[in-house]
Amino acid sequence: MKEQTIRKELTQVQELLADLFQSGLTNAPESLVMRLSQEETFVRQYGMEWLAERLHELSEELKARRHLFDNENADKLVALFCRIGGFVEEGIRQCSLDEAEIRIKQKDWEQED
């Protein structure tokens, strides 16, 4: 099912965001930034262009912050992080609803026999 695959990918992004948050968003390790780039590629393959672009922006913002010594002016970074998190959460919810609809329709079809 396409919905399950997309939900699985969105869950991967959600886990990555949690790892970024735990590591300290303003000082993310390079390994997590590399994972962001990988996830950007995956979500783009599934047609989620908006999410792919935001992940790219987040990756670039984290790379730029690597050379800063202070955590000030992180508003743009935090706002972007929150927008991505909200999108992913809503996407997971929508996939679950779509899967439920498919199961209900299959059940209705089985009962018609």
PDB file of C-alpha atoms in Angstrom:
ATOM      1  CA  MET A   1       0.000   0.000   0.000  1.00  0.00           C
ATOM      2  CA  LYS A   2       1.294   3.392  -0.987  1.00  0.00           C
ATOM      3  CA  GLU A   3      -0.073   4.947   2.209  1.00  0.00           C
ATOM      4  CA  GLN A   4       1.944   2.590   4.417  1.00  0.00           C
ATOM      5  CA  THR A   5       5.144   3.347   2.536  1.00  0.00           C
ATOM      6  CA  ILE A   6       4.631   7.094   2.794  1.00  0.00           C
ATOM      7  CA  ARG A   7       3.698   6.825   6.477  1.00  0.00           C
ATOM      8  CA  LYS A   8       6.860   4.781   7.090  1.00  0.00           C
ATOM      9  CA  GLU A   9       8.988   7.441   5.378  1.00  0.00           C
ATOM     10  CA  LEU A  10       7.305  10.254   7.303  1.00  0.00           C
ATOM     11  CA  THR A  11       7.923   8.340  10.518  1.00  0.00           C
ATOM     12  CA  GLN A  12      11.611   8.148   9.585  1.00  0.00           C
ATOM     13  CA  VAL A  13      11.671  11.925   9.180  1.00  0.00           C
ATOM     14  CA  GLN A  14       9.862  12.330  12.509  1.00  0.00           C
ATOM     15  CA  GLU A  15      12.491  10.157  14.226  1.00  0.00           C
ATOM     16  CA  LEU A  16      15.251  12.182  12.602  1.00  0.00           C
ATOM     17  CA  LEU A  17      13.691  15.401  13.881  1.00  0.00           C
ATOM     18  CA  ALA A  18      13.581  13.903  17.375  1.00  0.00           C
ATOM     19  CA  ASP A  19      17.267  12.984  17.105  1.00  0.00           C
ATOM     20  CA  LEU A  20      18.100  16.516  15.968  1.00  0.00           C
ATOM     21  CA  PHE A  21      16.166  17.993  18.863  1.00  0.00           C
ATOM     22  CA  GLN A  22      17.875  15.687  21.361  1.00  0.00           C
ATOM     23  CA  SER A  23      21.338  16.435  20.022  1.00  0.00           C
ATOM     24  CA  GLY A  24      20.808  20.157  20.329  1.00  0.00           C
ATOM     25  CA  LEU A  25      19.218  21.690  17.307  1.00  0.00           C
ATOM     26  CA  THR A  26      21.648  24.577  17.023  1.00  0.00           C
ATOM     27  CA  ASN A  27      24.723  22.292  17.201  1.00  0.00           C
ATOM     28  CA  ALA A  28      23.636  19.206  15.287  1.00  0.00           C
ATOM     29  CA  PRO A  29      26.335  16.647  14.507  1.00  0.00           C
ATOM     30  CA  GLU A  30      27.364  16.169  10.904  1.00  0.00           C
ATOM     31  CA  SER A  31      25.957  12.625  10.861  1.00  0.00           C
ATOM     32  CA  LEU A  32      22.446  13.970  11.458  1.00  0.00           C
ATOM     33  CA  VAL A  33      22.863  16.618   8.779  1.00  0.00           C
ATOM     34  CA  MET A  34      23.871  13.850   6.368  1.00  0.00           C
ATOM     35  CA  ARG A  35      20.750  11.885   7.348  1.00  0.00           C
ATOM     36  CA  LEU A  36      18.708  14.991   6.543  1.00  0.00           C
ATOM     37  CA  SER A  37      20.111  14.973   3.019  1.00  0.00           C
ATOM     38  CA  GLN A  38      19.253  11.289   2.640  1.00  0.00           C
ATOM     39  CA  GLU A  39      15.706  11.836   3.842  1.00  0.00           C
ATOM     40  CA  GLU A  40      15.385  14.777   1.465  1.00  0.00           C
ATOM     41  CA  THR A  41      16.174  12.424  -1.420  1.00  0.00           C
ATOM     42  CA  PHE A  42      13.718   9.781  -0.220  1.00  0.00           C
ATOM     43  CA  VAL A  43      10.771  12.124   0.298  1.00  0.00           C
ATOM     44  CA  ARG A  44      11.413  13.744  -3.069  1.00  0.00           C
ATOM     45  CA  GLN A  45      11.137  10.296  -4.674  1.00  0.00           C
ATOM     46  CA  TYR A  46       7.681   9.952  -3.101  1.00  0.00           C
ATOM     47  CA  GLY A  47       6.603  13.282  -4.570  1.00  0.00           C
ATOM     48  CA  MET A  48       6.713  15.298  -1.346  1.00  0.00           C
ATOM     49  CA  GLU A  49       8.458  18.303  -2.862  1.00  0.00           C
ATOM     50  CA  TRP A  50       7.487  20.776  -0.135  1.00  0.00           C
ATOM     51  CA  LEU A  51       8.949  18.548   2.566  1.00  0.00           C
ATOM     52  CA  ALA A  52      12.078  17.858   0.520  1.00  0.00           C
ATOM     53  CA  GLU A  53      12.684  21.590   0.054  1.00  0.00           C
ATOM     54  CA  ARG A  54      12.186  22.286   3.776  1.00  0.00           C
ATOM     55  CA  LEU A  55      14.575  19.463   4.715  1.00  0.00           C
ATOM     56  CA  HIS A  56      17.120  20.978   2.341  1.00  0.00           C
ATOM     57  CA  GLU A  57      16.656  24.394   3.957  1.00  0.00           C
ATOM     58  CA  LEU A  58      17.056  22.867   7.406  1.00  0.00           C
ATOM     59  CA  SER A  59      20.205  21.058   6.329  1.00  0.00           C
ATOM     60  CA  GLU A  60      21.713  24.261   4.912  1.00  0.00           C
ATOM     61  CA  GLU A  61      20.774  26.223   8.024  1.00  0.00           C
ATOM     62  CA  LEU A  62      22.400  23.615  10.272  1.00  0.00           C
ATOM     63  CA  LYS A  63      25.563  23.610   8.140  1.00  0.00           C
ATOM     64  CA  ALA A  64      25.778  27.397   8.361  1.00  0.00           C
ATOM     65  CA  ARG A  65      25.284  27.338  12.135  1.00  0.00           C
ATOM     66  CA  ARG A  66      28.140  24.882  12.582  1.00  0.00           C
ATOM     67  CA  HIS A  67      30.566  27.787  12.278  1.00  0.00           C
ATOM     68  CA  LEU A  68      28.824  30.007  14.811  1.00  0.00           C
ATOM     69  CA  PHE A  69      29.869  30.186  18.439  1.00  0.00           C
ATOM     70  CA  ASP A  70      26.605  31.393  19.905  1.00  0.00           C
ATOM     71  CA  ASN A  71      23.061  30.118  19.878  1.00  0.00           C
ATOM     72  CA  GLU A  72      21.508  33.515  19.307  1.00  0.00           C
ATOM     73  CA  ASN A  73      19.330  34.264  16.300  1.00  0.00           C
ATOM     74  CA  ALA A  74      18.102  30.699  16.045  1.00  0.00           C
ATOM     75  CA  ASP A  75      14.527  31.891  15.409  1.00  0.00           C
ATOM     76  CA  LYS A  76      14.570  30.987  11.712  1.00  0.00           C
ATOM     77  CA  LEU A  77      15.980  27.550  12.470  1.00  0.00           C
ATOM     78  CA  VAL A  78      13.428  26.807  15.190  1.00  0.00           C
ATOM     79  CA  ALA A  79      10.519  28.076  13.072  1.00  0.00           C
ATOM     80  CA  LEU A  80      11.592  25.889  10.149  1.00  0.00           C
ATOM     81  CA  PHE A  81      12.006  22.893  12.441  1.00  0.00           C
ATOM     82  CA  CYS A  82       8.494  23.404  13.822  1.00  0.00           C
ATOM     83  CA  ARG A  83       6.938  23.794  10.365  1.00  0.00           C
ATOM     84  CA  ILE A  84       8.541  20.535   9.230  1.00  0.00           C
ATOM     85  CA  GLY A  85       7.438  18.767  12.411  1.00  0.00           C
ATOM     86  CA  GLY A  86       3.861  19.935  11.962  1.00  0.00           C
ATOM     87  CA  PHE A  87       3.790  18.867   8.322  1.00  0.00           C
ATOM     88  CA  VAL A  88       5.167  15.423   9.140  1.00  0.00           C
ATOM     89  CA  GLU A  89       2.729  14.905  11.997  1.00  0.00           C
ATOM     90  CA  GLU A  90      -0.221  15.891   9.814  1.00  0.00           C
ATOM     91  CA  GLY A  91       1.060  13.672   6.990  1.00  0.00           C
ATOM     92  CA  ILE A  92       1.274  10.647   9.283  1.00  0.00           C
ATOM     93  CA  ARG A  93      -2.245  11.328  10.534  1.00  0.00           C
ATOM     94  CA  GLN A  94      -3.576  11.637   6.978  1.00  0.00           C
ATOM     95  CA  CYS A  95      -1.900   8.399   5.904  1.00  0.00           C
ATOM     96  CA  SER A  96      -3.503   6.612   8.837  1.00  0.00           C
ATOM     97  CA  LEU A  97      -6.903   7.995   7.862  1.00  0.00           C
ATOM     98  CA  ASP A  98      -6.393   6.961   4.235  1.00  0.00           C
ATOM     99  CA  GLU A  99      -5.418   3.445   5.330  1.00  0.00           C
ATOM    100  CA  ALA A 100      -8.520   3.235   7.525  1.00  0.00           C
ATOM    101  CA  GLU A 101     -10.716   4.335   4.624  1.00  0.00           C
ATOM    102  CA  ILE A 102      -9.248   1.627   2.406  1.00  0.00           C
ATOM    103  CA  ARG A 103      -9.822  -1.029   5.069  1.00  0.00           C
ATOM    104  CA  ILE A 104     -13.419   0.114   5.553  1.00  0.00           C
ATOM    105  CA  LYS A 105     -14.089   0.021   1.816  1.00  0.00           C
ATOM    106  CA  GLN A 106     -12.593  -3.456   1.584  1.00  0.00           C
ATOM    107  CA  LYS A 107     -14.770  -4.592   4.466  1.00  0.00           C
ATOM    108  CA  ASP A 108     -17.878  -3.126   2.818  1.00  0.00           C
ATOM    109  CA  TRP A 109     -17.011  -4.901  -0.416  1.00  0.00           C
ATOM    110  CA  GLU A 110     -16.540  -8.221   1.396  1.00  0.00           C
ATOM    111  CA  GLN A 111     -19.943  -7.859   3.071  1.00  0.00           C
ATOM    112  CA  GLU A 112     -21.722  -7.343  -0.277  1.00  0.00           C
ATOM    113  CA  ASP A 113     -20.908 -10.928  -1.323  1.00  0.00           C
TER     114      ASP A 113
END
